[in-house]
Short mmCIF file of C-alpha atoms in Angstrom, two decimals:
data_model
loop_
_atom_site.label_atom_id
_atom_site.label_comp_id
_atom_site.label_asym_id
_atom_site.label_seq_id
_atom_site.Cartn_x
_atom_site.Cartn_y
_atom_site.Cartn_z
CA LEU A 1 -16.61 -33.26 14.59
CA THR A 2 -18.36 -35.12 11.38
CA ARG A 3 -20.94 -35.93 13.72
CA SER A 4 -22.17 -32.85 14.90
CA LEU A 5 -21.81 -31.75 10.91
CA ALA A 6 -23.54 -34.69 9.46
CA PRO A 7 -27.22 -33.45 9.74
CA LEU A 8 -25.66 -30.46 8.02
CA LEU A 9 -24.54 -32.32 4.75
CA PRO A 10 -27.95 -34.38 3.82
CA SER A 11 -25.59 -35.62 0.88
CA ALA A 12 -22.93 -37.07 2.31
CA PRO A 13 -22.92 -40.49 1.03
CA ALA A 14 -23.58 -43.06 4.36
CA ALA A 15 -20.88 -44.76 4.13
CA LEU A 16 -18.35 -42.22 5.97
CA ARG A 17 -21.37 -41.03 8.62
CA SER A 18 -20.82 -44.39 9.51
CA LEU A 19 -16.71 -44.46 10.20
CA PRO A 20 -16.04 -44.13 13.37
CA PRO A 21 -14.68 -39.77 13.92
CA PRO A 22 -10.68 -38.82 12.72
CA VAL A 23 -8.42 -39.02 15.07
CA ALA A 24 -7.77 -34.72 14.81
CA VAL A 25 -11.10 -34.40 16.68
CA SER A 26 -9.27 -35.31 19.66
CA VAL A 27 -6.31 -33.76 18.97
CA LEU A 28 -8.33 -30.82 18.14
CA HIS A 29 -9.98 -30.61 21.52
CA THR A 30 -5.92 -30.69 23.49
CA THR A 31 -4.98 -28.16 21.86
CA ARG A 32 -8.36 -25.71 22.42
CA PRO A 33 -7.35 -24.37 25.15
CA LEU A 34 -3.84 -22.61 24.20
CA HIS A 35 -5.69 -19.85 22.66
CA THR A 36 -7.33 -19.58 25.78
CA THR A 37 -4.29 -18.40 28.41
CA GLN A 38 -3.39 -15.24 28.86
CA GLN A 39 -0.46 -14.67 27.03
CA CYS A 40 -1.41 -13.61 23.23
CA LEU A 41 1.74 -12.84 21.45
CA ALA A 42 -0.19 -11.59 17.96
CA PRO A 43 -1.14 -9.26 17.42
CA LEU A 44 1.68 -7.26 20.22
CA PRO A 45 -0.58 -4.78 23.01
CA PRO A 46 0.70 -1.16 22.06
CA LEU A 47 3.53 0.38 24.39
CA PRO A 48 2.27 2.63 26.76
CA GLU A 49 2.88 6.18 25.86
CA LYS A 50 4.67 7.71 28.49
CA GLY A 51 6.91 6.09 31.83
CA GLY A 52 6.23 5.62 35.41
CA GLU A 53 5.77 9.78 36.59
CA VAL A 54 9.25 9.90 38.48
CA ARG A 55 9.63 13.29 40.14
CA HIS A 56 13.16 15.67 40.08
CA GLY A 57 14.03 13.11 37.47
CA LEU A 58 15.29 10.93 40.25
CA ILE A 59 12.48 9.81 43.19
CA PRO A 60 9.38 7.58 41.52
CA GLU A 61 5.86 9.75 42.60
CA GLU A 62 4.92 6.57 44.11
CA PHE A 63 6.89 7.44 47.01
CA PHE A 64 5.39 10.64 47.24
CA GLN A 65 1.56 9.15 46.82
CA PHE A 66 2.71 6.74 49.87
CA LEU A 67 3.66 9.31 52.03
CA TYR A 68 1.26 11.69 51.32
CA PRO A 69 -1.66 10.33 53.46
CA LYS A 70 0.48 10.87 56.12
CA THR A 71 2.97 14.18 55.60
CA GLY A 72 0.99 15.48 53.34
CA VAL A 73 2.84 17.36 50.46
CA THR A 74 6.08 18.90 52.69
CA GLY A 75 6.40 15.07 54.13
CA PRO A 76 9.06 13.51 51.34
CA TYR A 77 11.07 16.74 51.68
CA MET A 78 11.44 16.84 55.42
CA LEU A 79 12.28 13.68 54.91
CA GLY A 80 15.40 14.43 52.50
CA THR A 81 16.40 16.90 54.14
CA GLY A 82 16.67 15.24 57.15
CA LEU A 83 18.22 12.70 55.77
CA LEU A 84 20.82 14.59 53.85
CA LEU A 85 21.64 16.24 57.19
CA TYR A 86 22.03 13.18 59.25
CA LEU A 87 24.53 11.65 56.28
CA LEU A 88 26.62 14.29 56.09
CA SER A 89 26.64 15.18 60.39
CA LYS A 90 27.86 11.80 61.10
CA GLU A 91 29.87 11.97 58.32
CA ILE A 92 28.11 8.54 56.38
CA TYR A 93 28.33 10.87 53.50
CA VAL A 94 32.37 12.31 53.67
CA ILE A 95 32.79 15.31 51.16
CA ASN A 96 35.89 14.92 49.61
CA HIS A 97 37.68 16.01 45.84
CA GLU A 98 34.71 13.54 44.13
CA THR A 99 32.13 15.60 46.19
CA VAL A 100 33.14 18.90 44.23
CA ALA A 101 33.80 17.13 40.98
CA ALA A 102 29.51 15.35 40.84
CA ALA A 103 28.77 18.89 41.42
CA CYS A 104 29.78 19.82 38.69
CA ILE A 105 29.64 16.94 36.51
CA LEU A 106 25.78 16.53 37.87
CA SER A 107 25.49 20.64 36.51
CA VAL A 108 26.48 20.65 33.27
CA ILE A 109 24.42 16.91 33.03
CA ILE A 110 21.54 18.75 33.99
CA TYR A 111 21.82 22.25 31.72
CA GLY A 112 22.46 20.41 29.36
CA VAL A 113 19.11 17.62 29.70
CA LYS A 114 17.32 20.37 30.57
CA LYS A 115 18.15 22.29 27.02
CA TYR A 116 18.36 20.15 24.97
CA GLY A 117 16.25 16.82 26.02
CA SER A 118 13.07 18.20 24.09
CA ASP A 119 15.24 18.22 21.14
CA VAL A 120 17.14 14.92 21.25
CA ALA A 121 13.76 13.22 22.25
CA ALA A 122 11.93 14.81 18.76
CA PHE A 123 14.54 13.25 16.45
CA ALA A 124 14.38 9.95 18.51
CA ASP A 125 10.89 10.31 18.45
CA LYS A 126 11.31 11.32 14.65
CA LEU A 127 13.40 8.21 13.72
CA ASN A 128 10.18 5.94 15.42
CA GLU A 129 8.22 7.40 13.27
CA GLU A 130 9.71 6.82 10.33
CA LYS A 131 10.09 3.19 11.11
CA VAL A 132 6.27 2.51 11.96
CA ALA A 133 5.90 4.66 8.75
CA LYS A 134 8.24 1.82 6.98
CA ALA A 135 6.20 -1.02 8.49
CA LEU A 136 2.57 -0.15 8.43
CA ALA A 137 3.47 0.90 4.72
CA VAL A 138 4.62 -2.52 4.07
CA LYS A 139 1.40 -3.89 5.95
CA ASN A 140 -0.83 -1.51 3.73
CA GLU A 141 0.71 -2.29 1.34
CA ALA A 142 0.00 -5.73 1.59
CA ILE A 143 -3.02 -5.39 2.36
CA LYS A 144 -3.91 -4.25 -0.83
CA ASN A 145 -2.30 -6.51 -2.98
CA LEU A 146 -4.25 -8.60 -1.37
CA GLU A 147 -7.27 -7.25 -2.05
CA THR A 148 -6.59 -6.46 -5.13
CA ALA A 149 -6.28 -10.26 -5.55
CA ILE A 150 -9.18 -10.90 -4.16
CA GLU A 151 -10.93 -8.51 -6.77
CA GLN A 152 -9.83 -10.73 -9.85
CA GLU A 153 -10.23 -13.88 -7.95
CA LYS A 154 -14.00 -12.96 -8.06
CA LYS A 155 -13.72 -11.23 -11.65
CA GLU A 156 -12.93 -15.06 -12.43
CA GLN A 157 -15.52 -16.60 -11.15
CA TRP A 158 -17.84 -13.83 -12.43
CA ARG A 159 -16.05 -14.76 -16.19
CA VAL A 160 -16.79 -18.96 -14.74
CA GLU A 161 -20.50 -17.83 -15.38
CA GLY A 162 -20.09 -16.86 -19.32
CA ARG A 163 -18.15 -20.46 -19.93
CA SER A 164 -21.76 -21.44 -21.63
CA TYR A 165 -22.02 -18.43 -24.01
CA LEU A 166 -17.47 -19.32 -24.96
CA PHE A 167 -18.96 -23.18 -25.68
CA ASP A 168 -22.23 -21.98 -27.60
CA ALA A 169 -19.95 -19.71 -29.21
CA LYS A 170 -17.35 -22.33 -29.78
CA ARG A 171 -19.58 -24.94 -31.09
CA ASN A 172 -21.32 -22.58 -33.99
CA ASN A 173 -17.73 -22.39 -35.08
CA ILE A 174 -16.82 -26.00 -35.23
CA ALA A 175 -20.77 -26.55 -36.87
CA MET A 176 -19.72 -24.03 -39.31
CA LEU A 177 -16.89 -25.42 -40.05
CA LEU A 178 -18.04 -28.93 -40.62
CA GLU A 179 -21.11 -27.33 -42.61
CA THR A 180 -18.38 -26.01 -45.03
CA ASN A 181 -16.20 -28.98 -45.04
CA TYR A 182 -19.47 -30.87 -46.15
CA ARG A 183 -20.16 -27.96 -48.58
CA GLU A 184 -17.24 -27.73 -50.53
CA ARG A 185 -16.73 -31.46 -50.34
CA LEU A 186 -19.74 -31.85 -51.98
CA LEU A 187 -19.10 -29.16 -54.48
CA THR A 188 -16.26 -31.25 -55.60
CA VAL A 189 -17.85 -34.02 -56.22
CA TYR A 190 -20.51 -31.81 -57.98
CA ASN A 191 -18.05 -31.06 -60.00
CA GLU A 192 -16.09 -34.23 -61.03
CA VAL A 193 -19.82 -35.38 -61.53
CA LYS A 194 -20.53 -33.18 -64.20
CA LYS A 195 -17.18 -33.64 -65.88
CA ARG A 196 -17.72 -37.24 -66.41
CA LEU A 197 -20.35 -36.69 -68.41
CA ASP A 198 -19.94 -33.48 -69.53
CA TYR A 199 -17.03 -35.94 -71.14
CA GLN A 200 -19.37 -38.44 -72.25
CA VAL A 201 -22.02 -36.06 -74.53
CA ALA A 202 -18.99 -34.64 -76.04
CA LEU A 203 -17.83 -37.98 -76.99
CA GLN A 204 -21.47 -38.84 -78.18
CA ASN A 205 -21.54 -35.61 -80.18
CA LEU A 206 -18.30 -35.65 -82.03
CA LYS A 207 -19.23 -39.53 -83.06
CA ARG A 208 -22.44 -38.12 -83.87
CA GLN A 209 -20.48 -35.42 -86.12
CA LYS A 210 -17.92 -37.64 -87.13
CA GLU A 211 -20.68 -39.69 -88.38
CA GLN A 212 -22.28 -36.95 -90.32
CA ASP A 213 -19.02 -35.63 -91.89
CA HIS A 214 -18.52 -38.96 -93.03
CA MET A 215 -21.48 -39.25 -94.10
CA ILE A 216 -21.32 -36.75 -96.24
CA GLN A 217 -18.73 -36.57 -97.30
CA TRP A 218 -19.36 -40.90 -98.54
CA VAL A 219 -22.20 -39.70 -100.40
CA GLU A 220 -20.40 -36.24 -102.04
CA LYS A 221 -17.93 -39.15 -103.38
CA ASN A 222 -20.81 -41.70 -104.31
CA VAL A 223 -22.33 -38.56 -106.50
CA VAL A 224 -19.67 -36.98 -107.92
CA GLN A 225 -18.71 -40.68 -109.43
CA SER A 226 -21.97 -41.46 -110.10
CA ILE A 227 -21.90 -38.47 -113.08
CA THR A 228 -20.49 -40.37 -115.65
CA PRO A 229 -19.19 -37.84 -119.20
CA GLN A 230 -22.23 -38.73 -120.82
CA GLN A 231 -24.44 -37.47 -118.20
CA GLN A 232 -22.67 -34.80 -117.63
CA LYS A 233 -22.57 -33.81 -121.53
CA ASP A 234 -26.66 -34.22 -122.01
CA SER A 235 -26.60 -31.47 -118.64
CA ILE A 236 -24.27 -29.36 -119.92
CA ALA A 237 -26.45 -29.07 -123.61
CA LYS A 238 -29.86 -29.13 -121.26
CA CYS A 239 -28.43 -26.04 -120.12
CA ILE A 240 -27.45 -24.34 -123.12
CA LEU A 241 -30.84 -25.32 -124.56
CA ASP A 242 -33.03 -23.29 -121.16
CA LEU A 243 -30.11 -20.30 -121.51
CA ARG A 244 -31.03 -19.78 -125.14
CA ALA A 245 -34.60 -20.45 -124.43
CA LEU A 246 -34.56 -18.12 -121.62
CA SER A 247 -32.92 -15.13 -124.39
CA LYS A 248 -35.34 -15.55 -126.14
CA SER A 249 -37.81 -14.91 -124.21
CA ALA A 250 -36.12 -11.60 -122.46
CA GLN A 251 -35.05 -10.66 -126.05
CA ALA A 252 -38.35 -10.88 -127.40
CA ALA A 253 -39.60 -9.69 -123.84
CA GLY B 1 -6.26 -13.37 48.86
CA PRO B 2 -4.04 -16.01 50.32
CA LEU B 3 -0.40 -15.04 51.09
CA SER B 4 2.05 -16.01 48.86
CA GLU B 5 0.51 -14.40 45.89
CA ARG B 6 -0.05 -11.03 47.66
CA ARG B 7 3.04 -8.63 46.91
CA LEU B 8 5.05 -6.87 49.34
CA MET B 9 3.20 -3.87 49.59
CA ASP B 10 -0.33 -5.80 50.21
CA VAL B 11 1.39 -7.45 53.19
CA ARG B 12 0.82 -5.97 56.49
CA LEU B 13 3.51 -6.04 58.83
CA ARG B 14 3.02 -8.94 61.58
CA GLU B 15 2.37 -11.09 58.38
CA LEU B 16 5.87 -9.83 57.38
CA PRO B 17 7.95 -13.09 58.22
CA ALA B 18 5.28 -15.69 57.21
CA TRP B 19 5.19 -13.82 53.91
CA LEU B 20 9.38 -14.26 54.23
CA ALA B 21 8.43 -18.14 54.51
CA THR B 22 6.41 -18.18 51.60
CA CYS B 23 9.15 -16.79 49.43
CA ASP B 24 11.44 -18.87 46.82
CA PHE B 25 15.26 -18.32 48.31
CA SER B 26 16.91 -20.93 45.77
CA LEU B 27 18.90 -19.92 43.42
CA GLN B 28 16.55 -19.90 40.89
CA GLY B 29 13.88 -18.51 42.42
CA LEU B 30 15.39 -15.39 43.47
CA LEU B 31 17.31 -15.66 40.04
CA GLY B 32 13.90 -15.44 38.68
CA GLY B 33 12.82 -12.65 41.09
CA VAL B 34 15.37 -10.37 39.66
CA GLN B 35 14.71 -11.22 36.43
CA LYS B 36 10.37 -10.13 37.27
CA ALA B 37 12.04 -7.12 38.78
CA TRP B 38 14.17 -6.03 35.99
CA SER B 39 11.65 -6.31 33.56
CA SER B 40 8.57 -4.49 35.43
CA TYR B 41 11.25 -1.90 35.83
CA TYR B 42 12.51 -1.43 31.87
CA ASP B 43 8.36 -2.02 31.03
CA LYS B 44 7.03 0.81 33.68
CA TYR B 45 10.14 3.15 32.72
CA ILE B 46 12.58 2.17 29.43
CA ASN B 47 10.12 0.21 27.22
CA VAL B 48 7.41 3.73 26.87
CA LYS B 49 6.53 5.56 23.66
CA ARG B 50 8.52 9.31 25.49
CA GLY B 51 10.49 7.87 28.17
CA GLY B 52 12.47 11.17 29.29
CA PRO B 53 16.24 10.84 31.61
CA ALA B 54 14.06 8.88 34.62
CA GLY B 55 14.50 5.92 33.41
CA ILE B 56 18.64 5.43 33.11
CA SER B 57 18.93 8.01 35.73
CA MET B 58 17.56 6.59 38.36
CA LEU B 59 19.16 3.20 37.07
CA LEU B 60 22.69 5.80 37.11
CA ALA B 61 22.05 7.09 40.78
CA GLY B 62 21.65 3.52 42.49
CA TYR B 63 24.84 2.68 40.67
CA CYS B 64 26.24 5.71 42.08
CA LEU B 65 25.01 4.73 46.01
CA LEU B 66 25.88 1.20 45.80
CA SER B 67 29.37 1.88 44.57
CA TYR B 68 29.51 5.00 47.84
CA GLY B 69 28.78 1.54 50.00
CA TRP B 70 30.96 -0.52 48.36
CA ASN B 71 34.30 2.06 48.24
CA TYR B 72 32.84 3.89 51.49
CA GLN B 73 36.00 1.96 53.60
CA HIS B 74 38.42 3.53 51.47
CA ILE B 75 37.09 6.66 50.94
CA SER B 76 36.53 7.29 54.32
CA LYS B 77 40.39 6.06 55.68
CA ILE B 78 42.64 9.69 56.42
CA SER B 79 44.81 8.68 53.75
CA PHE B 80 42.04 9.24 50.90
CA LEU B 81 41.13 12.46 52.20
CA VAL B 82 44.58 13.86 52.61
CA SER B 83 45.84 12.96 48.77
CA VAL B 84 43.41 14.65 46.93
#
């Protein structure tokens, strides 16, 4: 089998082709004739609709057909009558009490069958129908389930084709996550660096401020110290003179 | 076809002894023959979708005849005929 399939599978590795054919090949050939025998058990052939034809409920139709070519239609009846008369006259069949009983029983049976036969047959047919319908329903149910399973399987196979889109979306998501993370970290780095630089700047400002303040204070202190009391008196007298001069000029104007 | 494979109805009268000779009269053969006859009767008259009274009525008639044949000696005695 592999030898015959080899040209169809050119992609099969050469190593596999060089192996001897598997044992299953010869076994398969021996099992093949089993399916060509006449008795094939599945699916069973359906039952025949009607049984063999029987006339008067007792004698098969084949008997009448057998005698028809030689004796025509009335042949078997003549044969039956003659046989009956022979049996009775020769006392091969003895008429006794059982004959009467048999006649009564037979008449009752035949009356019953003729009157209620069709009803009983219809009832039995209905029972059979129900059984067959149940089995058929089970079979149809199973077929329907399998068909839905097949459809779902095909749908799954179709879904497989969308794998690439799914993976692209996932890849995008992951890239976005990475990007976000990277930017967050960049932001923290920037914030930290800024904080440190701000600290340095604030430090320098503070230092300059302090130096300025200190210098101003020192200058003020020295100036205040350098103002001797004599200088103070002189400056106060000068101011008074200036004020007088001004007031005079204001009075004159 | 060959003699041994034909059924009884297809055998001509003068070939009857030869045909009987080819029959298998061992116990297994007889049982197989009975089995075949019963299964063919069953498939023809009883194992059908819409059977009638014919299937069992023929069996009952055959039973009646057989039992009459077995009891003939007893039935034909005068003592039995007079009693009832």
